[in-house]
Amino acid sequence: MKDFDVIVIGAGLGGLSAGALLAAQGRSVLVLEQADRIGGCCSSFERDGFHFDTGASIVEIIKPIEDVFKKLGTTLQKEVDLIPCDPVMSIIRPDGSRMTIPFSIEKTGELISSISPEDGRRWKDFVDFYSEMADVTLDTFFSMPADSMTDLFAMLGRQPRMAKYLPVFLSSYQNILQRFFKDERVLQSMGYQALYFGLPPALVPGPYAMIPYTEQMGIYYPRGGMLKIPEALQRMGERFGMQVRLNTTVEKVVVRDQRAQSVILADGTEITARVVVSNINARTLYQKLVGEEYLKPISRKGIRSYAYSKAVPMLYLGVDYEPPLEAHHNLIAASPEDINQYWWKHVETGQLDYETIGLICWPSHTDASLAPKGKHVINLIPEGFYNLAEGNWDDLKEEYIQKELDYYSRFAIPGLKEHVQYVECSTPLDYERRLCLPEGAIYAFQQDLTAQAIFRPAARSKNIRGLYLTGASTHPGGGVPSTIASGMIAANLIEKYEQ
């Protein structure tokens, strides 16, 4: 007799999504989390009355999340108070001028036309192209497994229109954008989003160029912070009997006869289960918790081949004034080629740049409750990386904070440095230690074509029976909607194969 039907390793979005859905199937579910809070990169914390998001800063493409809550017998809107972010973002150019993108397809087209009439006409073509593609991918890519060619054919069977977009996978984010838009100023408003997938525009697969369109479908912020999403998943799971244990580290997945049998905790406790679901990095799972001796030679080689995704530092600021910003998300203007050059010159060489492209999040612009009255919360996310050519993040942290405050005060947020009441920084090394993200990899693995769909670690392990994967390591990849969708995909597979 097993202790539980299912043990889930990790209370990130994928683990909580799978756990809640499996509990709703009538299974006994235990979720084990090494940290003192749930959510992983989609969590929040409080300091001196300021409420900060650990990593994720908004949620978009909400259909997969809505599908999960529907399966749980409720709605996303009932469980989480989502505030629309309007405008979508503000682009801060080198000369200090700003381009603010409205939450409206039509008004965005008018804005682009005011910059370039030709690109304004192409905006309509871009929207028409990606609106259909978004419908197709949301009905397949974000809801169905992609563990084999059979699964891909099943997607085509459900949505034959998908065949029309297969060539897009062979193109890049940059090529797709430049097919539609020519004006540098317009491209500066769309290039940065490639980094949401952990790579520069030249290397991100073409389908993800839909992001400038999907942002027009809606960007939302949960009232009270990003933690409200994982809290809602936990709350729903617990209604069906799911248990969550914090500060509990899993050291080993016990495998006998090529089937997952139990987990062993850091204190030596063994907990048995019929099924184990892993929400941690797949390389960590297979190389450390399972052991490569249980993998087929081709799988052993494959798991070693995955390159970790990018890592970034994040500065959490509590300020005593209303910053001169215009949106929840504010971007330092950068064309696709600007971002490519940054990647080759800095990420690939380890040469840190203190005055670089980046994202400025102003959550209290959307939700004033995150800060004391008259004060605000700002998250600075300059581009960065884990491996430094000189020094290490621990030694550089204080210097890094001061140089970034100087840069943003001088360029993007006048007066910032004089109004900072609280500052903290999470470096890639901090993310690695606190959240167990190897090399601080926020999207687990690089999401180029060779690590997409059937090339990503399978949701249903091909080596260990009774072992399933969720989270950024598996299909459909990193990000809030993707990781939640991975939990739904795993739960559906378990319902099919683990009776």
Coordinates of C-alpha atoms in Angstrom, one line a residue:
M1 CA 0.0 0.0 0.0
K2 CA 1.5 3.3 -1.1
D3 CA 1.5 6.4 1.1
F4 CA 0.0 8.5 -1.7
D5 CA -1.3 8.1 -5.2
V6 CA 0.9 11.0 -6.4
I7 CA 3.9 12.8 -5.1
V8 CA 4.7 16.1 -6.8
I9 CA 8.3 17.5 -6.4
G10 CA 8.1 21.3 -6.5
A11 CA 5.3 23.7 -5.8
G12 CA 5.9 25.9 -8.8
L13 CA 3.0 26.6 -11.2
G14 CA 3.4 23.3 -13.1
G15 CA 3.5 21.3 -10.0
L16 CA 0.5 23.0 -8.3
S17 CA -1.5 22.8 -11.5
A18 CA -0.8 19.1 -11.9
G19 CA -1.4 18.4 -8.2
A20 CA -4.7 20.2 -8.1
L21 CA -6.0 18.5 -11.2
L22 CA -4.9 15.1 -10.0
A23 CA -6.6 15.7 -6.7
A24 CA -9.7 16.6 -8.6
Q25 CA -9.5 13.2 -10.3
G26 CA -9.9 11.7 -6.8
R27 CA -6.2 10.9 -6.2
S28 CA -4.3 11.4 -2.9
V29 CA -1.7 14.0 -3.7
L30 CA 1.3 15.3 -1.8
V31 CA 3.3 18.3 -3.0
L32 CA 6.8 18.7 -1.6
E33 CA 8.5 22.2 -1.8
Q34 CA 12.1 22.9 -0.7
A35 CA 11.5 26.6 -0.2
D36 CA 9.4 28.3 2.5
R37 CA 6.8 29.5 0.0
I38 CA 5.0 28.2 -3.1
G39 CA 5.2 29.6 -6.6
G40 CA 8.9 29.4 -7.5
C41 CA 9.6 32.3 -9.9
C42 CA 5.9 33.3 -9.7
S43 CA 5.9 34.3 -6.1
S44 CA 5.9 37.4 -3.9
F45 CA 7.4 38.7 -0.7
E46 CA 7.1 41.7 1.6
R47 CA 9.7 44.0 3.0
D48 CA 9.1 47.2 5.0
G49 CA 5.5 47.4 3.7
F50 CA 6.5 47.0 0.1
H51 CA 5.3 43.9 -1.7
F52 CA 7.6 42.6 -4.5
D53 CA 7.3 39.9 -7.1
T54 CA 10.1 37.3 -7.1
G55 CA 10.3 37.0 -10.9
A56 CA 7.2 36.9 -13.1
S57 CA 5.7 40.3 -13.4
I58 CA 2.5 39.9 -15.5
V59 CA 0.3 37.2 -17.0
E60 CA -0.8 37.0 -20.6
I61 CA -2.2 34.3 -22.9
I62 CA -4.6 33.3 -20.2
K63 CA -6.6 30.7 -22.0
P64 CA -4.5 27.7 -20.8
I65 CA -4.9 29.0 -17.2
E66 CA -8.6 29.5 -17.7
D67 CA -8.8 25.9 -18.9
V68 CA -7.2 24.6 -15.8
F69 CA -9.5 26.4 -13.5
K70 CA -12.5 25.3 -15.5
K71 CA -11.3 21.7 -15.0
L72 CA -11.2 22.5 -11.3
G73 CA -14.9 23.5 -11.3
T74 CA -14.4 27.2 -11.1
T75 CA -13.0 30.1 -13.2
L76 CA -9.8 32.0 -13.2
Q77 CA -11.6 35.3 -12.8
K78 CA -13.5 34.0 -9.7
E79 CA -10.3 32.8 -8.0
V80 CA -7.9 35.6 -9.0
D81 CA -8.7 39.3 -9.4
L82 CA -6.9 40.1 -12.7
I83 CA -6.4 43.8 -13.4
P84 CA -5.9 44.7 -17.1
C85 CA -2.6 46.6 -17.7
D86 CA -3.4 49.5 -19.9
P87 CA -1.2 50.8 -21.6
V88 CA 0.5 47.5 -22.5
M89 CA 4.0 49.0 -22.2
S90 CA 6.1 52.1 -22.7
I91 CA 9.2 52.1 -24.8
I92 CA 12.0 54.4 -23.6
R93 CA 14.3 55.5 -26.4
P94 CA 17.9 56.6 -26.1
D95 CA 17.0 60.3 -26.5
G96 CA 14.5 60.0 -23.6
S97 CA 11.4 60.1 -25.8
R98 CA 8.7 57.5 -25.2
M99 CA 6.4 55.4 -27.3
T100 CA 3.5 54.1 -25.2
I101 CA 1.6 51.1 -26.6
P102 CA -2.1 51.1 -25.9
F103 CA -4.3 48.1 -25.0
S104 CA -6.0 48.2 -28.3
I105 CA -5.2 46.6 -31.7
E106 CA -6.7 49.5 -33.6
K107 CA -5.0 52.3 -31.5
T108 CA -1.7 50.5 -31.7
G109 CA -2.1 50.4 -35.5
E110 CA -2.8 54.1 -35.5
L111 CA 0.4 54.7 -33.4
I112 CA 2.5 52.6 -35.7
S113 CA 1.0 54.4 -38.7
S114 CA 2.0 57.8 -37.2
I115 CA 5.6 56.5 -37.2
S116 CA 5.6 54.6 -40.5
P117 CA 2.4 54.5 -42.7
E118 CA 3.8 51.5 -44.4
D119 CA 4.4 49.6 -41.2
G120 CA 0.9 50.7 -40.0
R121 CA -0.6 48.9 -43.0
R122 CA 1.5 45.8 -42.3
W123 CA 0.4 45.8 -38.7
K124 CA -3.0 44.7 -39.9
D125 CA -1.4 41.9 -41.9
F126 CA 0.6 40.9 -38.9
V127 CA -2.5 40.8 -36.7
D128 CA -4.4 38.8 -39.2
F129 CA -1.6 36.3 -39.6
Y130 CA -1.0 35.7 -35.9
S131 CA -4.6 35.9 -34.7
E132 CA -5.3 32.7 -36.6
M133 CA -2.1 31.1 -35.5
A134 CA -2.8 32.0 -31.9
D135 CA -6.2 30.3 -32.1
V136 CA -4.5 27.2 -33.6
T137 CA -1.7 27.0 -31.0
L138 CA -3.8 27.6 -28.0
D139 CA -6.1 24.7 -29.1
T140 CA -3.1 22.4 -29.6
F141 CA 0.4 23.4 -28.6
F142 CA -0.7 24.7 -25.1
S143 CA -3.1 21.8 -24.3
M144 CA -1.8 18.6 -25.9
P145 CA 1.4 16.5 -25.2
A146 CA 4.3 16.7 -27.6
D147 CA 6.2 13.6 -26.5
S148 CA 6.4 11.9 -30.0
M149 CA 5.6 12.4 -33.7
T150 CA 2.3 10.7 -33.0
D151 CA 1.4 13.5 -30.7
L152 CA 2.3 16.1 -33.3
F153 CA 0.1 14.3 -35.8
A154 CA -2.7 14.4 -33.2
M155 CA -2.3 18.1 -33.1
L156 CA -2.6 18.3 -36.8
G157 CA -5.6 16.1 -36.7
R158 CA -7.3 18.4 -34.2
Q159 CA -6.3 21.6 -36.1
P160 CA -5.4 20.9 -39.8
R161 CA -4.8 24.7 -40.1
M162 CA -1.6 24.0 -38.1
A163 CA 0.1 22.7 -41.2
K164 CA -0.1 26.2 -42.6
Y165 CA 2.2 27.5 -39.8
L166 CA 4.8 24.7 -39.7
P167 CA 7.2 26.7 -41.9
V168 CA 7.2 29.5 -39.3
F169 CA 9.0 27.1 -37.0
L170 CA 11.9 27.1 -39.5
S171 CA 12.2 30.9 -39.4
S172 CA 13.3 33.1 -36.5
Y173 CA 11.6 35.7 -34.4
Q174 CA 13.7 38.4 -36.1
N175 CA 13.0 37.2 -39.6
I176 CA 9.3 37.1 -39.0
L177 CA 9.2 40.6 -37.5
Q178 CA 11.4 42.0 -40.3
R179 CA 9.1 40.4 -42.9
F180 CA 6.3 42.7 -41.6
F181 CA 8.0 45.8 -40.3
K182 CA 10.8 47.9 -41.6
D183 CA 11.1 51.1 -39.5
E184 CA 13.7 50.8 -36.8
R185 CA 11.5 52.7 -34.3
V186 CA 8.7 50.2 -34.7
L187 CA 11.1 47.2 -34.4
Q188 CA 12.5 48.7 -31.2
S189 CA 9.1 48.2 -29.6
M190 CA 9.0 44.4 -30.5
G191 CA 12.5 43.1 -30.3
Y192 CA 12.9 42.8 -26.5
Q193 CA 10.0 40.3 -26.2
A194 CA 12.2 37.6 -27.8
L195 CA 14.1 37.5 -24.5
Y196 CA 10.9 36.2 -22.8
F197 CA 12.0 32.9 -24.4
G198 CA 15.6 33.2 -23.2
L199 CA 17.4 33.9 -26.5
P200 CA 18.0 36.8 -28.8
P201 CA 15.7 37.4 -31.8
A202 CA 18.0 35.7 -34.3
L203 CA 17.7 32.4 -32.4
V204 CA 14.1 32.3 -31.1
P205 CA 11.7 30.2 -33.3
G206 CA 9.4 32.2 -35.5
P207 CA 6.1 31.3 -33.8
Y208 CA 7.0 33.3 -30.8
A209 CA 6.9 36.5 -32.9
M210 CA 3.2 36.4 -32.1
I211 CA 3.9 38.0 -28.7
P212 CA 3.5 41.7 -29.8
Y213 CA 0.1 40.5 -31.0
T214 CA -0.9 38.4 -28.0
E215 CA 0.0 41.3 -25.7
Q216 CA -2.9 43.1 -27.4
M217 CA -5.1 40.1 -26.4
G218 CA -4.5 41.3 -22.8
I219 CA -1.8 41.7 -20.2
Y220 CA -3.0 41.3 -16.6
Y221 CA -1.7 41.6 -13.1
P222 CA -3.2 39.8 -10.1
R223 CA -4.3 42.1 -7.4
G224 CA -2.1 41.5 -4.5
G225 CA 0.9 40.2 -6.5
M226 CA 1.9 37.3 -8.7
L227 CA 1.7 34.9 -5.8
K228 CA -2.1 35.1 -6.0
I229 CA -2.0 32.7 -9.0
P230 CA -0.1 29.8 -7.3
E231 CA -2.2 30.5 -4.1
A232 CA -5.4 30.0 -6.1
L233 CA -4.1 26.7 -7.5
Q234 CA -3.1 25.5 -4.0
R235 CA -6.4 26.6 -2.6
M236 CA -8.3 24.7 -5.3
G237 CA -6.1 21.6 -4.9
E238 CA -6.6 21.6 -1.1
R239 CA -10.4 21.6 -1.6
F240 CA -9.9 18.2 -3.3
G241 CA -7.6 17.0 -0.5
M242 CA -4.2 17.9 -2.0
Q243 CA -1.5 18.4 0.7
V244 CA 1.5 20.8 0.4
R245 CA 4.6 20.6 2.6
L246 CA 7.1 23.5 2.6
N247 CA 10.7 23.4 3.6
T248 CA 10.9 19.8 2.4
T249 CA 13.7 18.9 0.1
V250 CA 13.6 15.7 -2.1
E251 CA 17.0 14.2 -2.4
K252 CA 16.2 11.1 -4.5
V253 CA 13.6 9.4 -6.6
V254 CA 13.7 5.7 -5.9
V255 CA 13.4 3.6 -9.1
R256 CA 12.9 -0.2 -9.1
D257 CA 12.2 -2.3 -12.2
Q258 CA 12.4 1.0 -14.2
R259 CA 9.4 2.4 -12.3
A260 CA 9.3 5.3 -9.9
Q261 CA 8.4 3.9 -6.4
S262 CA 9.1 6.6 -3.9
V263 CA 11.1 9.7 -2.9
I264 CA 13.7 10.1 -0.2
L265 CA 13.8 13.4 1.7
A266 CA 16.9 15.3 3.0
D267 CA 16.2 14.0 6.5
G268 CA 16.2 10.4 5.2
T269 CA 12.4 9.9 5.3
E270 CA 11.0 7.8 2.4
I271 CA 7.5 8.5 1.1
T272 CA 6.0 6.0 -1.4
A273 CA 3.6 6.8 -4.3
R274 CA 2.2 5.1 -7.3
V275 CA 3.2 8.1 -9.5
V276 CA 5.9 10.8 -9.1
V277 CA 5.5 14.2 -10.8
S278 CA 8.6 16.4 -11.1
N279 CA 8.4 20.1 -11.4
I280 CA 12.1 20.7 -11.1
N281 CA 14.7 21.1 -13.9
A282 CA 14.8 17.9 -15.9
R283 CA 18.6 17.7 -15.8
T284 CA 18.6 17.9 -12.1
L285 CA 15.9 15.3 -12.0
Y286 CA 17.5 12.7 -14.2
Q287 CA 21.2 13.3 -13.3
K288 CA 20.9 13.8 -9.5
L289 CA 17.5 12.5 -8.2
V290 CA 17.0 9.6 -10.5
G291 CA 20.5 8.8 -11.7
E292 CA 21.8 8.4 -15.3
E293 CA 22.2 4.6 -14.8
Y294 CA 18.4 4.4 -15.3
L295 CA 18.5 6.2 -18.6
K296 CA 18.9 4.7 -22.1
P297 CA 22.2 5.7 -23.7
I298 CA 20.4 8.0 -26.1
S299 CA 18.4 9.6 -23.3
R300 CA 21.6 10.1 -21.2
K301 CA 23.2 11.9 -24.1
G302 CA 20.1 13.9 -24.8
I303 CA 19.7 15.2 -21.2
R304 CA 23.3 16.2 -21.1
S305 CA 22.9 18.2 -24.3
Y306 CA 20.3 20.7 -23.0
A307 CA 21.8 24.2 -22.5
Y308 CA 20.4 26.1 -19.6
S309 CA 18.3 29.1 -20.4
K310 CA 19.3 32.7 -19.7
A311 CA 19.5 34.1 -16.2
V312 CA 18.9 37.7 -15.1
P313 CA 19.4 39.8 -12.0
M314 CA 16.4 41.6 -10.5
L315 CA 16.5 44.7 -8.3
Y316 CA 13.5 45.3 -6.0
L317 CA 13.0 48.9 -5.1
G318 CA 10.7 50.6 -2.7
V319 CA 10.5 54.3 -3.4
D320 CA 8.8 57.3 -1.7
Y321 CA 7.6 59.1 -4.9
E322 CA 5.6 58.4 -8.0
P323 CA 8.2 57.5 -10.6
P324 CA 8.1 59.3 -14.0
L325 CA 7.0 56.1 -15.9
E326 CA 4.0 55.5 -18.1
A327 CA 3.1 51.8 -17.8
H328 CA 3.3 48.6 -15.8
H329 CA 6.0 47.4 -18.2
N330 CA 8.6 49.9 -19.5
L331 CA 11.3 48.7 -21.9
I332 CA 14.6 50.2 -22.9
A333 CA 14.3 50.5 -26.7
A334 CA 16.2 47.9 -28.5
S335 CA 15.8 46.6 -32.1
P336 CA 16.3 42.9 -32.8
E337 CA 19.8 43.5 -34.0
D338 CA 20.6 45.5 -30.9
I339 CA 19.6 42.5 -28.8
N340 CA 21.6 40.1 -30.9
Q341 CA 24.7 42.3 -30.6
Y342 CA 24.3 42.4 -26.8
W343 CA 24.0 38.6 -26.8
W344 CA 27.2 38.0 -28.8
K345 CA 29.3 40.8 -27.1
H346 CA 28.2 40.2 -23.5
V347 CA 26.3 37.0 -22.8
E348 CA 28.6 34.8 -24.9
T349 CA 31.8 36.4 -23.5
G350 CA 30.7 37.0 -19.9
Q351 CA 31.5 40.7 -20.0
L352 CA 29.0 42.4 -17.8
D353 CA 27.4 45.7 -19.1
Y354 CA 26.0 48.0 -16.5
E355 CA 24.2 50.2 -19.0
T356 CA 22.2 47.8 -21.1
I357 CA 18.7 46.9 -22.4
G358 CA 16.2 45.9 -19.8
L359 CA 12.7 45.8 -18.4
I360 CA 11.3 48.2 -15.8
C361 CA 8.2 46.9 -13.9
W362 CA 6.0 49.3 -12.0
P363 CA 3.5 47.0 -10.3
S364 CA 2.1 49.6 -8.0
H365 CA 1.0 51.6 -11.1
T366 CA -1.6 48.8 -11.5
D367 CA -2.1 47.8 -7.9
A368 CA -1.5 50.6 -5.4
S369 CA -2.0 48.2 -2.5
L370 CA 1.5 46.8 -3.0
A371 CA 3.1 49.9 -1.3
P372 CA 2.3 52.2 1.6
K373 CA 0.3 55.2 0.7
G374 CA 2.2 57.7 -1.5
K375 CA 5.0 55.1 -2.2
H376 CA 5.6 52.7 -5.0
V377 CA 7.3 49.4 -5.9
I378 CA 9.6 49.1 -8.9
N379 CA 11.4 46.0 -10.2
L380 CA 14.4 46.6 -12.4
I381 CA 15.4 43.7 -14.7
P382 CA 18.6 44.6 -16.6
E383 CA 19.8 41.9 -18.9
G384 CA 22.5 39.8 -17.4
F385 CA 23.8 36.2 -17.2
Y386 CA 25.1 33.6 -14.8
N387 CA 28.7 33.1 -15.9
L388 CA 30.9 36.2 -15.5
A389 CA 34.3 36.5 -17.1
E390 CA 35.6 38.3 -14.1
G391 CA 34.5 38.1 -10.4
N392 CA 31.3 36.5 -9.1
W393 CA 27.9 37.8 -8.4
D394 CA 28.3 37.7 -4.6
D395 CA 31.3 40.0 -4.7
L396 CA 29.8 42.3 -7.4
K397 CA 26.3 42.7 -6.0
E398 CA 26.7 46.0 -4.1
E399 CA 28.6 47.6 -6.9
Y400 CA 26.1 46.3 -9.3
I401 CA 23.2 47.8 -7.4
Q402 CA 24.7 51.2 -7.2
K403 CA 25.7 51.3 -10.9
E404 CA 22.3 50.2 -12.0
L405 CA 20.6 52.9 -9.8
D406 CA 22.9 55.5 -11.3
Y407 CA 22.2 54.4 -14.9
Y408 CA 18.4 54.2 -14.5
S409 CA 18.3 57.5 -12.6
R410 CA 20.2 59.3 -15.3
F411 CA 18.4 57.8 -18.2
A412 CA 15.0 56.2 -17.7
I413 CA 13.7 57.2 -14.3
P414 CA 14.8 60.7 -13.3
G415 CA 15.3 61.2 -9.6
L416 CA 15.1 57.5 -8.8
K417 CA 18.2 57.1 -6.7
E418 CA 17.3 60.0 -4.3
H419 CA 13.9 58.4 -3.6
V420 CA 14.9 54.7 -2.9
Q421 CA 13.8 53.7 0.6
Y422 CA 14.5 50.0 0.2
V423 CA 16.6 48.0 -2.3
E424 CA 17.4 44.4 -2.6
C425 CA 18.9 42.4 -5.5
S426 CA 18.4 38.8 -6.6
T427 CA 21.3 37.8 -8.8
P428 CA 21.4 34.6 -11.0
L429 CA 23.4 33.0 -8.2
D430 CA 20.7 33.9 -5.7
Y431 CA 18.0 32.3 -7.9
E432 CA 20.2 29.2 -8.2
R433 CA 20.5 28.9 -4.4
R434 CA 17.0 30.0 -3.3
L435 CA 14.9 28.4 -6.1
C436 CA 17.2 25.5 -7.1
L437 CA 17.4 26.9 -10.6
P438 CA 20.7 25.5 -12.2
E439 CA 22.8 28.5 -13.3
G440 CA 19.8 30.7 -12.4
A441 CA 18.0 29.4 -15.5
I442 CA 14.5 31.0 -15.3
Y443 CA 13.2 29.1 -18.3
A444 CA 15.0 25.9 -17.5
F445 CA 16.5 25.3 -21.0
Q446 CA 17.1 27.4 -24.0
Q447 CA 14.0 27.4 -26.2
D448 CA 15.5 27.3 -29.6
L449 CA 14.1 24.9 -32.3
T450 CA 16.2 22.0 -31.0
A451 CA 14.6 22.2 -27.6
Q452 CA 10.9 22.5 -28.7
A453 CA 8.0 20.1 -28.5
I454 CA 9.2 16.6 -29.2
F455 CA 12.8 17.7 -28.6
R456 CA 12.1 18.8 -25.1
P457 CA 12.1 16.3 -22.1
A458 CA 8.9 14.3 -22.4
A459 CA 6.0 15.0 -20.0
R460 CA 5.6 11.2 -19.7
S461 CA 9.1 9.9 -19.0
K462 CA 10.4 7.6 -21.8
N463 CA 12.7 5.8 -19.4
I464 CA 11.0 5.6 -16.0
R465 CA 7.4 4.3 -15.7
G466 CA 5.2 6.3 -13.4
L467 CA 7.4 9.4 -13.7
Y468 CA 6.0 12.6 -15.2
L469 CA 7.4 16.0 -15.8
T470 CA 5.9 19.5 -15.5
G471 CA 7.2 23.0 -15.5
A472 CA 9.6 24.9 -17.7
S473 CA 11.7 21.9 -18.5
T474 CA 9.1 20.2 -20.5
H475 CA 6.6 21.1 -23.3
P476 CA 5.3 23.8 -23.9
G477 CA 8.2 25.6 -22.1
G478 CA 8.8 28.5 -19.7
G479 CA 6.5 31.2 -18.7
V480 CA 3.3 31.5 -16.6
P481 CA 0.7 30.1 -19.0
S482 CA 3.1 27.5 -20.4
T483 CA 4.1 26.0 -17.1
I484 CA 0.5 25.9 -15.9
A485 CA -0.4 24.2 -19.2
S486 CA 2.3 21.6 -18.6
G487 CA 0.6 20.6 -15.4
M488 CA -2.7 20.1 -17.2
I489 CA -0.9 18.0 -19.9
A490 CA 0.7 15.8 -17.3
A491 CA -2.5 15.4 -15.3
N492 CA -4.3 14.3 -18.5
L493 CA -1.5 11.8 -19.3
I494 CA -1.7 10.4 -15.8
E495 CA -5.5 10.0 -16.1
K496 CA -4.9 8.1 -19.3
Y497 CA -2.1 5.8 -18.3
E498 CA -2.2 5.4 -14.5
Q499 CA -5.5 3.8 -13.7

